[in-house]
Coordinates of C-alpha atoms in Angstrom, one line a residue:
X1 CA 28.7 -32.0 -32.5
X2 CA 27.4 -32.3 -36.1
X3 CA 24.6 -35.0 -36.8
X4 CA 27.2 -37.2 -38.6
X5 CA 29.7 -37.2 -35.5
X6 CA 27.0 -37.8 -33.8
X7 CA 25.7 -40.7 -35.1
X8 CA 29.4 -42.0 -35.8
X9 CA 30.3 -41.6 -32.2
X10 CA 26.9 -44.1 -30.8
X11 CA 28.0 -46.1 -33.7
X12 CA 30.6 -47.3 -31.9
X13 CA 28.9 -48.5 -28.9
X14 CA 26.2 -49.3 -31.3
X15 CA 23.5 -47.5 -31.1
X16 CA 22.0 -44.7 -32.9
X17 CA 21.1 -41.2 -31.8
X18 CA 17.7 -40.7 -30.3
X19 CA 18.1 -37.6 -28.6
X20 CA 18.9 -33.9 -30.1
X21 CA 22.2 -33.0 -28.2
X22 CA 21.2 -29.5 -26.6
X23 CA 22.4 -29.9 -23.0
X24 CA 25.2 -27.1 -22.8
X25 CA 28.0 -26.8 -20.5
X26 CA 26.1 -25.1 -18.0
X27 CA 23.3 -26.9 -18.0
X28 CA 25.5 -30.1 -17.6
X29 CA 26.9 -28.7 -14.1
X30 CA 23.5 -27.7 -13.3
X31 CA 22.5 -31.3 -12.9
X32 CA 25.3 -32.0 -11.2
X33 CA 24.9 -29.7 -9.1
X34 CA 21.2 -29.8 -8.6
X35 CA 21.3 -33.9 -7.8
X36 CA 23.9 -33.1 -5.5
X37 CA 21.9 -29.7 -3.9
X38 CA 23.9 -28.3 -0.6
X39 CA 21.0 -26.5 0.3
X40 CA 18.7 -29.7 0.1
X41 CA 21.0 -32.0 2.3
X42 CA 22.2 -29.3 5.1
X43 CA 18.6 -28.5 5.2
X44 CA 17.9 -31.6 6.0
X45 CA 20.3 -33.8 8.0
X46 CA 22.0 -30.5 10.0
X47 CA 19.8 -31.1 12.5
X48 CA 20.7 -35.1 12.7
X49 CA 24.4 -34.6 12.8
X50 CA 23.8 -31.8 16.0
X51 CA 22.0 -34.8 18.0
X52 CA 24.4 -37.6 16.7
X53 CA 27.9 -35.8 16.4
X54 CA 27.5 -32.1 18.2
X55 CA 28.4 -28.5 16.4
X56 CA 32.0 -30.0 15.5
X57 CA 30.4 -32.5 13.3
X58 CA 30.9 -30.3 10.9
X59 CA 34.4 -30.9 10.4
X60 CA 33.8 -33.9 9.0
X61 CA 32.3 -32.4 5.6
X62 CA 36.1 -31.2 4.5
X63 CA 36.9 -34.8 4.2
X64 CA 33.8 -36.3 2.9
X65 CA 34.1 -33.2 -0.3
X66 CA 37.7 -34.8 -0.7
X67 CA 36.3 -38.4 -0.7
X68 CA 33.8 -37.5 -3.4
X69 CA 35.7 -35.5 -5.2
X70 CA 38.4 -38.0 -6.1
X71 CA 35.9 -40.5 -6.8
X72 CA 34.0 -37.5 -9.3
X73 CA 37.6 -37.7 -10.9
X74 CA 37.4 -41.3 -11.3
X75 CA 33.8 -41.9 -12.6
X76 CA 34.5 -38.8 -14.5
X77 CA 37.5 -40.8 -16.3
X78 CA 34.3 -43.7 -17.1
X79 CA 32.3 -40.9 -18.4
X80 CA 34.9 -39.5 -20.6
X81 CA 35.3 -42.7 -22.4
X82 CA 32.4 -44.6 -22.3
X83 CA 30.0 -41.7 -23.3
X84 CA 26.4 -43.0 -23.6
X85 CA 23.1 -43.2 -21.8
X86 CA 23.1 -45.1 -18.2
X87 CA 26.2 -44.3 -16.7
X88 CA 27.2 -46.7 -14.3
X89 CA 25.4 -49.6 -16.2
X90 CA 27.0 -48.9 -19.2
X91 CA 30.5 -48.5 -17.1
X92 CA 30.1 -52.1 -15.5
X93 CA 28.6 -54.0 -18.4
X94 CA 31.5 -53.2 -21.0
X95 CA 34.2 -53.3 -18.5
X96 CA 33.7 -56.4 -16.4
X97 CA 30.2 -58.6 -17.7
X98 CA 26.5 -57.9 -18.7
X99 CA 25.5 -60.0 -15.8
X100 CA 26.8 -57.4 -13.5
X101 CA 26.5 -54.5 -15.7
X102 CA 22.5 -55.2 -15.0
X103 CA 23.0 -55.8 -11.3
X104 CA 24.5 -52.1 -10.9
X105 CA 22.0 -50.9 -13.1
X106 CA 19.1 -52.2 -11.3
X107 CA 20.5 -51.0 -8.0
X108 CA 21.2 -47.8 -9.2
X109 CA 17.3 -47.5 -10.8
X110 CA 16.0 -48.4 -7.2
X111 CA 18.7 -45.6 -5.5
X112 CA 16.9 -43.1 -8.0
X113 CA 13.4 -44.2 -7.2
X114 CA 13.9 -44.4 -3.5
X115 CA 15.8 -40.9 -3.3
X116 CA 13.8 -38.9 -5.5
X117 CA 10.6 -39.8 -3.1
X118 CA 13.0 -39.0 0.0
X119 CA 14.1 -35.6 -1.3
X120 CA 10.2 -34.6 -2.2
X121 CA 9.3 -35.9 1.2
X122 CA 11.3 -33.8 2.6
X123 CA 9.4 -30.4 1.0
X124 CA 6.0 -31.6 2.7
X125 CA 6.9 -32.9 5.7
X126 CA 9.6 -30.5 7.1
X127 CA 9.8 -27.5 4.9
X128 CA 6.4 -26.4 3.4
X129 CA 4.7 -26.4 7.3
X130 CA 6.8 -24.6 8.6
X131 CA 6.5 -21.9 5.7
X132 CA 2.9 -22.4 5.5
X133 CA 2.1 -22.9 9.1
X134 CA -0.1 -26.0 8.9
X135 CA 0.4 -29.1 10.6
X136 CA 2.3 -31.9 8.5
X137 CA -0.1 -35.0 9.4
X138 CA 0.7 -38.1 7.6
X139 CA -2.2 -37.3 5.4
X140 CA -0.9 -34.3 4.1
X141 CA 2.8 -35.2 3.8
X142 CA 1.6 -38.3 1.2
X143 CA -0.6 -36.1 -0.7
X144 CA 1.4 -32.7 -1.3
X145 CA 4.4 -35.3 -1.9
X146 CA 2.5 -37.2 -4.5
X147 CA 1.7 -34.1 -6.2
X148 CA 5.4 -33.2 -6.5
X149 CA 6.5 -36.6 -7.8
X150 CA 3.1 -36.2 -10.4
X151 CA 4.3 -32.2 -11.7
X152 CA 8.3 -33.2 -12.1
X153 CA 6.6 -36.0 -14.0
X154 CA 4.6 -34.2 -16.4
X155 CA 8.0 -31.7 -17.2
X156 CA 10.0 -34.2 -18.1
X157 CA 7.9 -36.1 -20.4
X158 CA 6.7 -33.0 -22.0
X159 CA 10.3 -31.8 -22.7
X160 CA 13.7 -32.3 -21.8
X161 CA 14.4 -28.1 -22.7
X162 CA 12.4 -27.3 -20.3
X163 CA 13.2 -28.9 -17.7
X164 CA 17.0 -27.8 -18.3
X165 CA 15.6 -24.3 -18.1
X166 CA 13.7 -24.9 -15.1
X167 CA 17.0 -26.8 -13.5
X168 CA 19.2 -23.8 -14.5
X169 CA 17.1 -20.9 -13.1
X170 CA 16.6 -22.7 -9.8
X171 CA 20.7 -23.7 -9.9
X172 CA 21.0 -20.1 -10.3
X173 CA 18.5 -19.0 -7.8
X174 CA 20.6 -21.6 -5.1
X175 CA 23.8 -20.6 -6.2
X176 CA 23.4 -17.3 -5.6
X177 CA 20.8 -17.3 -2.6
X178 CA 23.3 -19.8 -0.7
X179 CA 26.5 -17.2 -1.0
X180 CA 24.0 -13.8 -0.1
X181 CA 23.1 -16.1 3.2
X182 CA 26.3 -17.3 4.5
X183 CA 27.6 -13.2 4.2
X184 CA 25.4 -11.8 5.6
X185 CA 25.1 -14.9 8.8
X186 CA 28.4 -13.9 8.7
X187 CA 27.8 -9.9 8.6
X188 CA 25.1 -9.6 11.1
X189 CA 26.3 -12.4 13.7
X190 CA 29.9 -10.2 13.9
X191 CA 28.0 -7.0 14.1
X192 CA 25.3 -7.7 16.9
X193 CA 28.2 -10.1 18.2
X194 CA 26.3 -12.9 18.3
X195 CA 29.0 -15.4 16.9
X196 CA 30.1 -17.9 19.1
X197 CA 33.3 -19.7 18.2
X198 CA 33.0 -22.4 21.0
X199 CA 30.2 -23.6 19.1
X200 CA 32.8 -24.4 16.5
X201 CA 34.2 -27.1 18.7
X202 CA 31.2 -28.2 20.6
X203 CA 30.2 -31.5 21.3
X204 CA 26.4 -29.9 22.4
X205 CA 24.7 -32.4 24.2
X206 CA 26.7 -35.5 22.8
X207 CA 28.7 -37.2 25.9
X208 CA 32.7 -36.4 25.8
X209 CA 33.2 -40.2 26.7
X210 CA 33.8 -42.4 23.6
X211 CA 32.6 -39.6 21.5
X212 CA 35.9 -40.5 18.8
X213 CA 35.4 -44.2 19.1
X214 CA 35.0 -46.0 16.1
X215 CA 32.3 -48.1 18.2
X216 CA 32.0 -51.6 17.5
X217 CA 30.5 -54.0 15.1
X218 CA 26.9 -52.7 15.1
X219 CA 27.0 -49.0 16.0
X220 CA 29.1 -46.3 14.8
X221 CA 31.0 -43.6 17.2
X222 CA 29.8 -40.1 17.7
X223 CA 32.2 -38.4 15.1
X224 CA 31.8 -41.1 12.8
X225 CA 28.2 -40.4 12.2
X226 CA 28.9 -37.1 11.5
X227 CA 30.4 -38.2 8.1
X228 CA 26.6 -38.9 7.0
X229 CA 26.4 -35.2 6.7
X230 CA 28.4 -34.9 3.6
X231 CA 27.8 -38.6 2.4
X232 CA 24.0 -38.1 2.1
X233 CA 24.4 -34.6 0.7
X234 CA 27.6 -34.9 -1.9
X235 CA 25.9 -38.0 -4.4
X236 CA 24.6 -38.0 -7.5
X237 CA 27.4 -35.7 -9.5
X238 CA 26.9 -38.6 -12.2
X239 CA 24.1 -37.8 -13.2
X240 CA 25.5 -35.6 -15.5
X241 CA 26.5 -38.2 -17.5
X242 CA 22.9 -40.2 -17.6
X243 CA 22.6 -37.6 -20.4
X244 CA 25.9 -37.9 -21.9
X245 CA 24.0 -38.3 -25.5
X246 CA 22.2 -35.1 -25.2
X247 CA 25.0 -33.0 -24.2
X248 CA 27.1 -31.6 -26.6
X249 CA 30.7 -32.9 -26.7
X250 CA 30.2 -35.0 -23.5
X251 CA 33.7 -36.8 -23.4
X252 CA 35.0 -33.2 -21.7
X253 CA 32.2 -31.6 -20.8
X254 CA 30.4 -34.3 -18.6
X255 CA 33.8 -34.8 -16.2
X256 CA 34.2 -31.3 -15.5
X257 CA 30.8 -30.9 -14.6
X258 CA 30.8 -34.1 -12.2
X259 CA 33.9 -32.2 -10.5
X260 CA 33.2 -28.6 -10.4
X261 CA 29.8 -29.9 -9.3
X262 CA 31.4 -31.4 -5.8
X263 CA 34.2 -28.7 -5.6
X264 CA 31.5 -26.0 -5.9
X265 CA 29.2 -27.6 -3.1
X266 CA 31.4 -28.3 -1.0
X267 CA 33.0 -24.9 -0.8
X268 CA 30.1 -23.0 0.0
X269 CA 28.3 -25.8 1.4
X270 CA 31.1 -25.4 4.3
X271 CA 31.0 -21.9 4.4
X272 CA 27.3 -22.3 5.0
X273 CA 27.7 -24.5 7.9
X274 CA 30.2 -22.8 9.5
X275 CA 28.5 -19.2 9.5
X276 CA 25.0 -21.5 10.7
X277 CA 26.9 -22.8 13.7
X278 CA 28.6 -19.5 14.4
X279 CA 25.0 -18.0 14.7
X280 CA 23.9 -21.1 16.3
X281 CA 23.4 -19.8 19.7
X282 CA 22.8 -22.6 22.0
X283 CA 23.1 -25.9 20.1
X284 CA 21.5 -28.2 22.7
X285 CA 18.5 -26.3 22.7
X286 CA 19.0 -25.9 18.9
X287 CA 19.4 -29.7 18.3
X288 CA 15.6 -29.8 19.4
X289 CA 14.4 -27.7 16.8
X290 CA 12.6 -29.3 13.5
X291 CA 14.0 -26.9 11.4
X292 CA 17.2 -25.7 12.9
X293 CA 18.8 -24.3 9.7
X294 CA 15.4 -22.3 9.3
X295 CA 15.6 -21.0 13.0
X296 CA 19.4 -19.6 13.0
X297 CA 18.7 -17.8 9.7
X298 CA 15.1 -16.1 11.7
X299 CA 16.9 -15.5 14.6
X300 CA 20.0 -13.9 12.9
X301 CA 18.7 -12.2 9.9
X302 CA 15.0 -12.1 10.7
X303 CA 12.2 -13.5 9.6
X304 CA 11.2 -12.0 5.9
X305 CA 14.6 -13.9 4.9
X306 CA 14.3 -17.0 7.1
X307 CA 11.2 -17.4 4.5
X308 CA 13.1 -16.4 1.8
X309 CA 15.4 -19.3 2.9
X310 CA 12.5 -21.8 3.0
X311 CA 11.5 -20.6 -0.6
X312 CA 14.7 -21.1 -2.0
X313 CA 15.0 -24.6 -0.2
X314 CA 11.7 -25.2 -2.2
X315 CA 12.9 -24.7 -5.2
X316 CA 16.4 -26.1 -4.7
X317 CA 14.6 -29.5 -3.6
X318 CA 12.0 -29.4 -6.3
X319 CA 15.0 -28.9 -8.3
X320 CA 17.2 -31.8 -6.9
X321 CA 13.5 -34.4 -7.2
X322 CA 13.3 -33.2 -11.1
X323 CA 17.0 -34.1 -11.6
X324 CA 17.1 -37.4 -9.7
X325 CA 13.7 -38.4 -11.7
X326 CA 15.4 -37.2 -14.8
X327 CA 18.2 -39.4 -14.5
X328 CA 16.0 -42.3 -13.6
X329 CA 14.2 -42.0 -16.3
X330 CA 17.1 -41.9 -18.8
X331 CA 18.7 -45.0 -17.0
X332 CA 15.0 -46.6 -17.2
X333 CA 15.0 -46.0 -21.1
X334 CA 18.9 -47.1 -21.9
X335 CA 18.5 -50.4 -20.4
X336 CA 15.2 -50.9 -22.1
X337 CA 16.6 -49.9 -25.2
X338 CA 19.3 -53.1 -24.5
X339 CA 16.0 -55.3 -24.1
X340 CA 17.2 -56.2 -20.1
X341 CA 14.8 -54.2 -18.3
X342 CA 10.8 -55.2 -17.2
X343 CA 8.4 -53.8 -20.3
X344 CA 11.4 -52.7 -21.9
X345 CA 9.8 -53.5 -25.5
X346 CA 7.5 -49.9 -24.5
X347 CA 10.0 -48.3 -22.1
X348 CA 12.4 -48.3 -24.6
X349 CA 10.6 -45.9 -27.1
X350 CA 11.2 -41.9 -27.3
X351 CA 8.2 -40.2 -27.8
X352 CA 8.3 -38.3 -31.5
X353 CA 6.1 -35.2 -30.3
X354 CA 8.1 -34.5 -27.3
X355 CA 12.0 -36.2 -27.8
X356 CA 11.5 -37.4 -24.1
X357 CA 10.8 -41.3 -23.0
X358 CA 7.7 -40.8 -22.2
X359 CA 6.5 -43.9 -20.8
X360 CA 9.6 -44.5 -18.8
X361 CA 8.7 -41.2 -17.2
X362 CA 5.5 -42.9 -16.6
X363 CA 6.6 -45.6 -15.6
X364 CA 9.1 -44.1 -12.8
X365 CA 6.3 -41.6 -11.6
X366 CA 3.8 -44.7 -10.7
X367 CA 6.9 -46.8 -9.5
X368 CA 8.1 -43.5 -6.8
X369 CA 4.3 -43.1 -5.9
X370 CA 4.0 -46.7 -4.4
X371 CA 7.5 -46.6 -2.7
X372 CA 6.2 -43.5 -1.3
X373 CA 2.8 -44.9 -0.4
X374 CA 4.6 -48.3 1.3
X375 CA 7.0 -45.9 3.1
X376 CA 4.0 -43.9 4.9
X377 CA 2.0 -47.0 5.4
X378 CA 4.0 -49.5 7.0
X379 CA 7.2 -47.3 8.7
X380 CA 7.2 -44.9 11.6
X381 CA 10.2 -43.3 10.7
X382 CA 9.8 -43.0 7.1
X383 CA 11.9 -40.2 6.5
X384 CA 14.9 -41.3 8.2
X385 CA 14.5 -44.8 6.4
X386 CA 14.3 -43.1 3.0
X387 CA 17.3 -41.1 3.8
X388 CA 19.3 -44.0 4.8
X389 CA 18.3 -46.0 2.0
X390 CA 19.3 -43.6 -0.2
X391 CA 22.7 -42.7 1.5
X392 CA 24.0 -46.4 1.5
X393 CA 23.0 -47.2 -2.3
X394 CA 25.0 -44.6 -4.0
X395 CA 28.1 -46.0 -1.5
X396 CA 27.8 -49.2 -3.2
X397 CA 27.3 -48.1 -6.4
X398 CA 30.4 -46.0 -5.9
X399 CA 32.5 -49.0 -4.7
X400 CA 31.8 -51.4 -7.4
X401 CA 32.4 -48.8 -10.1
X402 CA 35.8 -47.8 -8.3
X403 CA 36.9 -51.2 -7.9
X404 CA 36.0 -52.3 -11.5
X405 CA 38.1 -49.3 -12.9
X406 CA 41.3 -50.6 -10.6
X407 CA 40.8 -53.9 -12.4
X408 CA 40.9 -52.3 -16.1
X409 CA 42.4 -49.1 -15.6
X410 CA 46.0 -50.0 -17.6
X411 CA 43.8 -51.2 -20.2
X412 CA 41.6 -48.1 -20.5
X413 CA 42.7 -46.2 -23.4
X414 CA 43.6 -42.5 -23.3
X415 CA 40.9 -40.0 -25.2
X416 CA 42.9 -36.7 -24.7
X417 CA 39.7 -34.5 -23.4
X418 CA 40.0 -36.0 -19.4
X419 CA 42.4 -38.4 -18.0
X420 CA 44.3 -38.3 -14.6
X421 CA 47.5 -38.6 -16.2
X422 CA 50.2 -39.1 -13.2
X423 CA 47.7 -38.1 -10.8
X424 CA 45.7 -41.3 -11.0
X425 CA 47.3 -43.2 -7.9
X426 CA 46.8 -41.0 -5.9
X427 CA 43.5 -40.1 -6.5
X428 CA 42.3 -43.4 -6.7
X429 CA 44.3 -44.3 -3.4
X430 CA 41.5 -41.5 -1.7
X431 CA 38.4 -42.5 -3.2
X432 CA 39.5 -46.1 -2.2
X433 CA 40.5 -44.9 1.5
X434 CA 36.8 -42.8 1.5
X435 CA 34.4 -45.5 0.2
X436 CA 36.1 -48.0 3.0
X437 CA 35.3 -45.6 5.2
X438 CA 31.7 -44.7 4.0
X439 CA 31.0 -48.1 4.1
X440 CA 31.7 -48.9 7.2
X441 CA 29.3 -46.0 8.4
X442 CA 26.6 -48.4 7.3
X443 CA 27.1 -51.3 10.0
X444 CA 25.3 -48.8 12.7
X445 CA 21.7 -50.5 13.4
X446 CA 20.4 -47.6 12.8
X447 CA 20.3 -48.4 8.7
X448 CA 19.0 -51.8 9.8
X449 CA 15.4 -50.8 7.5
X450 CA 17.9 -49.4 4.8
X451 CA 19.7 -52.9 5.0
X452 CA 16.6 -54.5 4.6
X453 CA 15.3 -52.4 1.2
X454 CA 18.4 -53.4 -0.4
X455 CA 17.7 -56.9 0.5
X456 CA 14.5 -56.7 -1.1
X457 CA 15.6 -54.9 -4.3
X458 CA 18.4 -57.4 -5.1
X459 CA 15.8 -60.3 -4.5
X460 CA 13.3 -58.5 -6.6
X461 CA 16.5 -57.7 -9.7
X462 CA 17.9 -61.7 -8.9
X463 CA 14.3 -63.1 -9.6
X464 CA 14.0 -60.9 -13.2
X465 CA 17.5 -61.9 -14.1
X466 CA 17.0 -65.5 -13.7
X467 CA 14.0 -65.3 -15.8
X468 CA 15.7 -63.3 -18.4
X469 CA 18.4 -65.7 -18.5
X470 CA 16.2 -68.7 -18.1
X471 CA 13.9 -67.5 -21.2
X472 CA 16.2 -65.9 -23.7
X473 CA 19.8 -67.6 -22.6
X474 CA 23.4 -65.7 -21.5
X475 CA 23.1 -63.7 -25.1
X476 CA 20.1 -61.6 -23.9
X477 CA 22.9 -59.5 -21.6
X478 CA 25.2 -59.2 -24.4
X479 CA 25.8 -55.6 -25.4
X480 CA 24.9 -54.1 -28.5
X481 CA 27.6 -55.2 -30.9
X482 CA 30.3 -55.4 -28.4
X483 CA 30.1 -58.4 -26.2
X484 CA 33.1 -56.7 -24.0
X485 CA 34.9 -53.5 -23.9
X486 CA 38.1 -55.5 -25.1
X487 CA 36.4 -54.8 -28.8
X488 CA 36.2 -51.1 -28.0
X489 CA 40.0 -51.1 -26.6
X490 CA 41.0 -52.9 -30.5
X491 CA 39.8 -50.4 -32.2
X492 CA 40.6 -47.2 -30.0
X493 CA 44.4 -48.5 -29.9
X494 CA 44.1 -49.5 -34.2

């Protein structure tokens, strides 16, 4: 895109270009895929499904990939014409109202600060001791955790380029490590016959009775659980489009990203778990484990890969963090520069020695080092908390932006670079079915805490947005010379 289309295109969502458009095609699916990082979530929540669900959790992942997919295709139809900085705020603000436009945003800010400290949590309290053989006290998780959150800071506010080639190489490095592992689990577990197909269809130590109840109005059933698998691990596609106005051409190029993203992980992400629980051995004893993923892959294949498998699970979760802080950071800077967001009159501003928001990167890195902090101090189970925290937010943020494109979808004009066409019933029909469903995962008591951190962060967001409005009247929410997307609709169809 020249610099004339460029600034043509912002000028009709008006704004004016603040970032050089270098993010190529690639690198667009690379922080899709990165946010979304297979190797990341199976890591981590394998073990949980084996205790909650049994081996034949598994089969649950097929449909969540489905689910997510057809609501990549929707969001991706958002992206496609609403291309600018701060995705799903931008989506909501110009389709239904600036009052809820910010609501979404906000919640989506606090998803990316409370998952971003999850994910890097995750490095120094499960994977690094294992690797390094020291013991993870509460101490050390904090500290080494801090320290990630502090180096993905200081890449992205010294440059955006670099951070896309660091995102790319380890992309790479997951893409590729991920398929060499699941052939040769597969390989080695057929040859030294050490596959076990029951596993397959195993409950493990999960009890037969009521194990496909849907449970009742505070807990969940066995195989419904098992659905947190793939809804903790397949989020955060969107991002992609959080830099929709550095990537070059980003009406096509950001929806097939967000889709090939899901379709990509959840392929080989299955594969992955399939070979694992082939090679599981005993899954009750397995379920026990720490680091199950870790142990199959040392058992099977020995232990010079099972560490190779822990590095590359470092760098695909340093990966995932740096994405995750990247995106908050650009959502940070696009609502600042729309004057609705705390210290927005500094957060807004793009550094001119490094082309980054620098003091929104600042500004996220001190905010994820106090949730961290708060988490450690005051809960016992702070990894499981984070975790569910940052499953249930992107569920809602997914509902509301579904549900807003049902309400304007026969008004959304057509761009010609990504629209469903006659498929868009029925696609929407399955991300609707999904997110019901997803949802409804979420009345178990055992996301009671997450519950609660939502609470707070919508009391927190409701007491800034009445001051905003109470100081500077309805106008301060209005968007940049389009009160409503019904302006942008005049002229797309003049």
């Amino acid at each position: 895109m020249t610099e004339s289309a460029d600034r043509d295109e912002l000028a009709r969502f008006g704004y004016q270009p603040s970032f050089e458009r270098r993010t190529s095609k690639f690198a667009s699916f690379a922080v899709a895929f990165a946010f979304v990082s297979i190797a990341t979530g199976i890591f981590t929540t394998y073990g949980s499904v084996l205790n909650s669900s049994g081996p034949i959790g598994i089969w649950t992942w097929p449909i969540a990939v489905v689910g997510q997919l057809a609501v990549a295709f929707v969001i991706g139809s958002l992206a496609s014409r609403i291309p600018v900085t701060g995705y799903a705020y931008q989506w909501t603000s110009r389709l239904a109202n600036p009052v809820l436009g910010w609501i979404i945003g906000w919640i989506s800010f606090m998803f990316l600060a409370v998952v971003v400290v999850a994910v890097d949590y995750t490095v120094a309290s499960t994977v690094l001791p294992v690797l390094l053989s020291y013991e993870a006290t509460s101490g050390i998780t904090w500290a080494i955790t801090a320290v990630i959150l502090l180096a993905q800071g200081l890449l992205i506010a010294g440059s955006t380029r670099w951070t896309e080639k660091v995102n790319n190489a380890a992309v790479s490095a997951e893409l590729v490590g991920m398929v060499l592992l699941t052939l040769l689990l597969l390989i080695v577990a057929a040859v030294r016959s050490q596959m076990d197909f029951g596993n397959l269809f195993s409950k493990g130590a999960v009890p037969a009775e009521g194990y496909w109840s849907f449970g009742d109005w505070t807990t969940a059933g066995p195989w419904m659980l098992g659905f947190l698998l793939g809804a903790f691990t397949i989020v955060g596609f969107e991002s992609a489009a959080n830099l929709a106005e550095e990537t070059n051409d980003p009406e096509r190029v950001v929806p097939r990203a967000m889709w090939q993203a899901v379709l990509a992980s959840g392929v080989l992400g299955f594969l992955f778990l399939v070979a694992v629980t082939l090679a599981a051995g005993d899954p009750i004893a397995l379920a026990e484990s720490g680091t199950p993923i870790a142990d199959v892959i040392e058992r099977t294949l020995g232990s010079v890969v099972s560490t190779l498998l822990l590095v590359l699970v470092v760098l695909a979760i340093f990966a995932c963090g740096l994405v995750i802080m990247l995106t908050g950071t650009r959502l940070t800077w696009a609502m600042s520069r729309d004057k609705r967001f705390p210290g927005w009159s500094q957060l807004n501003q793009v550094s001119p020695r490094f082309r980054t928001p620098l003091k929104a990167t600042v500004m996220y890195v001190v905010l994820a080092e106090v949730i961290l902090g708060v988490f450690t101090a005051f809960s016992e189970d702070a990894l499981f908390t984070l975790f569910g925290a940052a499953t249930l937010l992107p569920a809602v943020i997914y509902a509301a932006t579904i549900a807003l494109y049902l309400a304007k979808r026969k008004s959304l004009p057509a761009n010609g670079k990504f629209d469903l066409g006659r498929w868009e019933k029925p696609v929407l029909a399955v991300a609707v079915v999904w997110l019901v469903f997803e949802l409804a995962l979420f009345r178990d008591t055992s996301f009671r805490d997450a519950w609660l951190y939502v609470l707070v962060l919508l009391v927190i967001g409701g007491v800034y947005l009445g001051a905003l409005l109470v100081t500077r009247g309805r106008q301060a929410l209005d968007m940049p010379d389009m009160h409503s997307i019904d302006h942008e609709l005049d002229q797309a169809r003049s």
